[in-house]
């Protein structure tokens, strides 16, 4: 059960509806399919999404670091020796989505090897999650209309509203329009991707006090250390650390510094092994977690789902699993499905997904 190869296949699938947010935008899913191959002929898969504005990685850098550094470092190691692999990958700093994809592909291969689903191997708490949809920047009426469409078509009633624009008035109008359109039974929360100052964020919180928001995320930069602490201290709802807490150590620092009191878990950056560490850290510290979306395709969303259902703590909140719907196509033979506002894990070993080789041939960019 030794790893004999780690393959990288870059691809590009356009978004039908590009996503814009305070730190960047996505028009094309220019992800990297990562395959871990074992000596028994088993192939585990995962995908790495380049997010240069969040982690500094690009599609080219992900392919290069895996082909030149990580692949050779893990070749010959047992598929079961995840701690060995972690130690070897950690000799290179950064590159979180490249490392995470290797980890998740190893879990997929392990599941296929023993005939067990990854979500059960991780903890097997439940088999479905409520879905939350992320609404990217647009005019108020368009964002409200998208929320209604997601509710009517998929039964989704939880929405992350992207905010962080200046002046703050446009986002205030957006939040109010969505709230008025969808009513108080829906869950609404905000993600600023560090776009505002703490003072702007505090003003927004005061102006939207009647909207019954469930939480807020990264409204201002965590690097504005004292201002962020000041903001979090006066915030009456959970303040989620996302890009400021990409590792367990970062999460610990941010929580202890009072820069957040909840954590976003993204398998795209911590894989399954690191996400377990973050989830258990959060549980030990008594802070809530939410399954976030790295603007994942269907492979990445299947990974988020597998992890989210595996733990009691991550199954509690609606998980951000639906933004692959904005892509014009994807790579799975059987697309993911959202029904009555929830997504259910597939039966079958590993991640329970299969890559469509014709689609991969069509969208890969290395030939
Ligand atoms: C999110 O939750 O912030 C946007 C940037 C990023 O790194 O992730 C997305 C979604
Ligand atoms: Mg976020």
Short mmCIF file of C-alpha atoms in Angstrom, two decimals, residues 28-277:
data_model
loop_
_atom_site.label_atom_id
_atom_site.label_comp_id
_atom_site.label_asym_id
_atom_site.label_seq_id
_atom_site.Cartn_x
_atom_site.Cartn_y
_atom_site.Cartn_z
CA UNK A 28 -12.94 30.30 -13.97
CA UNK A 29 -12.41 27.23 -11.79
CA UNK A 30 -8.71 26.90 -12.63
CA UNK A 31 -8.19 24.13 -10.09
CA UNK A 32 -5.76 21.24 -9.98
CA UNK A 33 -6.98 17.65 -9.83
CA UNK A 34 -4.62 15.73 -7.56
CA UNK A 35 -4.36 11.95 -7.80
CA UNK A 36 -2.50 9.79 -5.30
CA UNK A 37 -1.67 6.40 -6.81
CA UNK A 38 -0.74 3.34 -4.75
CA UNK A 39 1.29 0.28 -5.67
CA UNK A 40 -1.94 -1.78 -5.65
CA UNK A 41 -3.33 0.36 -8.46
CA UNK A 42 -5.72 2.42 -6.32
CA UNK A 43 -6.12 6.10 -7.17
CA UNK A 44 -7.43 8.62 -4.66
CA UNK A 45 -8.56 12.06 -5.88
CA UNK A 46 -9.05 15.58 -4.56
CA UNK A 47 -8.86 19.08 -6.00
CA UNK A 48 -6.77 22.09 -5.04
CA UNK A 49 -8.29 25.54 -5.74
CA UNK A 50 -5.70 28.33 -6.21
CA UNK A 51 -6.62 31.36 -4.10
CA UNK A 52 -3.70 33.81 -4.52
CA UNK A 53 -5.48 36.58 -2.58
CA UNK A 54 -5.89 34.27 0.40
CA UNK A 55 -2.94 31.85 0.44
CA UNK A 56 -0.57 33.06 -2.28
CA UNK A 57 -1.00 29.90 -4.38
CA UNK A 58 -1.65 29.85 -8.13
CA UNK A 59 -2.53 26.96 -10.44
CA UNK A 60 1.07 26.96 -11.71
CA UNK A 61 2.53 27.02 -8.18
CA UNK A 62 0.29 24.15 -7.02
CA UNK A 63 1.26 21.97 -9.97
CA UNK A 64 4.94 22.84 -9.54
CA UNK A 65 5.22 22.32 -5.78
CA UNK A 66 3.48 18.94 -6.00
CA UNK A 67 5.45 17.73 -9.03
CA UNK A 68 8.82 19.01 -7.84
CA UNK A 69 8.64 18.79 -4.04
CA UNK A 70 5.62 17.07 -2.46
CA UNK A 71 5.21 14.16 -4.90
CA UNK A 72 8.84 13.03 -4.60
CA UNK A 73 8.69 13.58 -0.80
CA UNK A 74 5.75 11.19 -0.29
CA UNK A 75 6.51 8.60 -2.96
CA UNK A 76 7.40 5.32 -1.25
CA UNK A 77 5.59 6.22 1.99
CA UNK A 78 2.74 3.98 3.18
CA UNK A 79 -0.75 5.26 2.37
CA UNK A 80 -1.57 4.80 6.07
CA UNK A 81 1.36 6.89 7.31
CA UNK A 82 -0.43 10.23 7.20
CA UNK A 83 1.69 11.65 10.01
CA UNK A 84 4.85 10.81 8.03
CA UNK A 85 3.39 12.57 5.03
CA UNK A 86 2.35 15.56 7.13
CA UNK A 87 5.85 15.85 8.56
CA UNK A 88 7.44 15.67 5.11
CA UNK A 89 5.06 18.23 3.59
CA UNK A 90 5.55 20.58 6.56
CA UNK A 91 9.24 21.00 5.65
CA UNK A 92 7.93 23.40 2.98
CA UNK A 93 6.01 26.34 4.45
CA UNK A 94 2.72 27.56 2.98
CA UNK A 95 1.01 25.86 0.00
CA UNK A 96 -2.05 24.84 2.06
CA UNK A 97 -4.37 23.73 -0.75
CA UNK A 98 -1.63 21.65 -2.43
CA UNK A 99 -0.94 19.88 0.88
CA UNK A 100 -4.65 19.48 1.67
CA UNK A 101 -5.42 17.90 -1.70
CA UNK A 102 -2.69 15.28 -1.19
CA UNK A 103 -4.06 14.50 2.27
CA UNK A 104 -7.65 14.13 1.03
CA UNK A 105 -6.64 12.05 -1.98
CA UNK A 106 -4.82 9.73 0.45
CA UNK A 107 -8.00 9.34 2.53
CA UNK A 108 -10.00 8.64 -0.67
CA UNK A 109 -7.47 5.98 -1.71
CA UNK A 110 -7.49 4.48 1.79
CA UNK A 111 -11.30 4.30 1.76
CA UNK A 112 -11.26 2.63 -1.66
CA UNK A 113 -8.63 0.18 -0.40
CA UNK A 114 -10.69 -0.99 2.60
CA UNK A 115 -14.11 -0.50 0.99
CA UNK A 116 -15.27 2.15 3.48
CA UNK A 117 -16.67 5.66 3.02
CA UNK A 118 -14.33 8.45 4.14
CA UNK A 119 -17.06 10.19 6.13
CA UNK A 120 -17.43 7.08 8.29
CA UNK A 121 -13.66 6.70 8.67
CA UNK A 122 -13.51 10.32 9.87
CA UNK A 123 -16.23 9.93 12.47
CA UNK A 124 -19.52 8.99 10.79
CA UNK A 125 -21.74 11.29 12.83
CA UNK A 126 -24.52 11.69 10.25
CA UNK A 127 -25.15 11.37 6.50
CA UNK A 128 -26.40 14.82 5.46
CA UNK A 129 -25.90 18.53 6.01
CA UNK A 130 -28.12 21.53 5.66
CA UNK A 131 -26.72 23.72 2.87
CA UNK A 132 -25.88 27.40 3.04
CA UNK A 133 -25.42 29.44 -0.16
CA UNK A 134 -22.89 32.23 -0.61
CA UNK A 135 -24.21 35.35 -2.36
CA UNK A 136 -21.48 37.30 -4.22
CA UNK A 137 -21.45 41.02 -4.91
CA UNK A 138 -24.26 42.39 -7.08
CA UNK A 139 -26.98 45.00 -6.84
CA UNK A 140 -29.50 44.55 -3.98
CA UNK A 141 -32.39 43.36 -6.17
CA UNK A 142 -30.20 40.79 -7.98
CA UNK A 143 -28.84 39.34 -4.73
CA UNK A 144 -32.31 39.13 -3.20
CA UNK A 145 -33.56 37.45 -6.35
CA UNK A 146 -30.75 34.89 -6.23
CA UNK A 147 -31.58 34.06 -2.61
CA UNK A 148 -35.22 33.49 -3.54
CA UNK A 149 -34.22 31.32 -6.52
CA UNK A 150 -31.98 29.17 -4.32
CA UNK A 151 -34.80 28.77 -1.81
CA UNK A 152 -37.38 27.92 -4.47
CA UNK A 153 -35.17 25.57 -6.53
CA UNK A 154 -33.15 23.86 -3.81
CA UNK A 155 -34.93 24.57 -0.53
CA UNK A 156 -31.91 26.50 0.81
CA UNK A 157 -32.75 28.85 3.68
CA UNK A 158 -29.28 29.81 4.92
CA UNK A 159 -27.27 32.51 3.14
CA UNK A 160 -23.82 34.00 3.52
CA UNK A 161 -23.90 37.57 2.19
CA UNK A 162 -20.59 38.83 0.83
CA UNK A 163 -19.96 42.37 2.09
CA UNK A 164 -16.98 44.69 2.57
CA UNK A 165 -17.58 47.27 -0.17
CA UNK A 166 -17.14 51.01 0.22
CA UNK A 167 -19.07 53.09 0.88
CA UNK A 168 -20.92 50.74 3.22
CA UNK A 169 -24.35 51.91 1.98
CA UNK A 170 -24.53 49.44 -0.92
CA UNK A 171 -23.98 46.44 1.35
CA UNK A 172 -26.45 47.80 3.89
CA UNK A 173 -29.04 48.03 1.09
CA UNK A 174 -28.17 44.49 -0.07
CA UNK A 175 -28.64 43.00 3.41
CA UNK A 176 -31.93 44.75 3.91
CA UNK A 177 -33.20 43.75 0.44
CA UNK A 178 -32.35 40.07 1.03
CA UNK A 179 -33.88 40.15 4.50
CA UNK A 180 -37.07 41.81 3.25
CA UNK A 181 -37.37 39.40 0.31
CA UNK A 182 -36.76 36.14 2.14
CA UNK A 183 -38.18 36.86 5.57
CA UNK A 184 -37.05 36.11 9.07
CA UNK A 185 -37.24 32.34 8.81
CA UNK A 186 -34.07 32.30 6.70
CA UNK A 187 -30.60 32.40 8.28
CA UNK A 188 -28.48 35.35 7.12
CA UNK A 189 -24.84 36.06 7.98
CA UNK A 190 -22.07 38.25 6.60
CA UNK A 191 -18.53 37.74 5.30
CA UNK A 192 -16.43 40.87 4.74
CA UNK A 193 -13.18 39.22 3.55
CA UNK A 194 -11.29 41.96 5.43
CA UNK A 195 -12.83 44.71 3.28
CA UNK A 196 -13.78 47.19 5.99
CA UNK A 197 -12.07 48.95 8.83
CA UNK A 198 -13.22 47.93 12.30
CA UNK A 199 -15.05 51.25 12.62
CA UNK A 200 -16.95 50.69 9.36
CA UNK A 201 -17.82 47.17 10.46
CA UNK A 202 -19.06 48.40 13.85
CA UNK A 203 -21.30 50.89 12.10
CA UNK A 204 -22.72 48.18 9.85
CA UNK A 205 -23.43 46.00 12.87
CA UNK A 206 -25.34 48.85 14.53
CA UNK A 207 -27.30 49.65 11.35
CA UNK A 208 -28.27 45.99 10.82
CA UNK A 209 -29.07 45.20 14.45
CA UNK A 210 -32.73 44.46 13.60
CA UNK A 211 -31.90 41.86 10.90
CA UNK A 212 -31.32 38.94 13.27
CA UNK A 213 -27.99 37.99 11.64
CA UNK A 214 -26.61 34.71 13.00
CA UNK A 215 -22.87 35.54 12.75
CA UNK A 216 -20.25 37.59 10.91
CA UNK A 217 -16.89 36.62 9.36
CA UNK A 218 -13.63 38.53 8.76
CA UNK A 219 -15.31 41.95 8.58
CA UNK A 220 -11.93 43.69 8.99
CA UNK A 221 -8.30 42.50 8.82
CA UNK A 222 -7.04 40.50 11.80
CA UNK A 223 -3.73 42.31 11.26
CA UNK A 224 -5.46 45.46 12.56
CA UNK A 225 -4.86 43.81 15.89
CA UNK A 226 -6.29 46.23 18.45
CA UNK A 227 -9.10 47.47 16.20
CA UNK A 228 -10.21 43.91 15.47
CA UNK A 229 -10.13 43.07 19.18
CA UNK A 230 -12.22 46.17 19.85
CA UNK A 231 -14.74 45.11 17.17
CA UNK A 232 -15.04 41.49 18.31
CA UNK A 233 -15.52 42.56 21.92
CA UNK A 234 -18.59 44.63 21.09
CA UNK A 235 -20.01 42.18 18.51
CA UNK A 236 -23.24 40.63 19.90
CA UNK A 237 -23.08 37.53 17.63
CA UNK A 238 -20.28 35.03 16.86
CA UNK A 239 -17.34 36.47 14.92
CA UNK A 240 -15.84 33.81 12.65
CA UNK A 241 -12.14 33.60 11.75
CA UNK A 242 -11.67 32.29 8.21
CA UNK A 243 -8.59 33.41 6.25
CA UNK A 244 -6.97 34.74 9.45
CA UNK A 245 -6.94 31.21 10.90
CA UNK A 246 -5.88 28.74 8.19
CA UNK A 247 -3.98 26.42 10.59
CA UNK A 248 -4.65 25.11 14.12
CA UNK A 249 -1.87 27.37 15.46
CA UNK A 250 -3.31 30.45 13.72
CA UNK A 251 -6.75 29.55 15.04
CA UNK A 252 -5.40 29.28 18.58
CA UNK A 253 -3.60 32.63 18.30
CA UNK A 254 -6.65 34.43 16.90
CA UNK A 255 -9.00 32.97 19.50
CA UNK A 256 -6.67 33.69 22.41
CA UNK A 257 -6.10 37.23 21.13
CA UNK A 258 -9.84 37.89 21.07
CA UNK A 259 -9.78 38.37 17.28
CA UNK A 260 -12.58 35.80 16.79
CA UNK A 261 -14.79 33.44 18.77
CA UNK A 262 -15.79 30.95 16.06
CA UNK A 263 -13.91 29.13 13.28
CA UNK A 264 -14.50 28.36 9.62
CA UNK A 265 -13.22 24.91 8.65
CA UNK A 266 -12.26 24.52 5.00
CA UNK A 267 -11.09 21.09 3.90
CA UNK A 268 -9.58 22.77 0.82
CA UNK A 269 -6.87 24.24 3.07
CA UNK A 270 -6.59 21.79 5.97
CA UNK A 271 -7.49 18.53 4.24
CA UNK A 272 -9.17 15.90 6.40
CA UNK A 273 -6.29 15.35 8.82
CA UNK A 274 -5.83 19.07 9.55
CA UNK A 275 -9.58 19.71 9.66
CA UNK A 276 -9.90 17.03 12.37
CA UNK A 277 -7.26 18.93 14.35
#
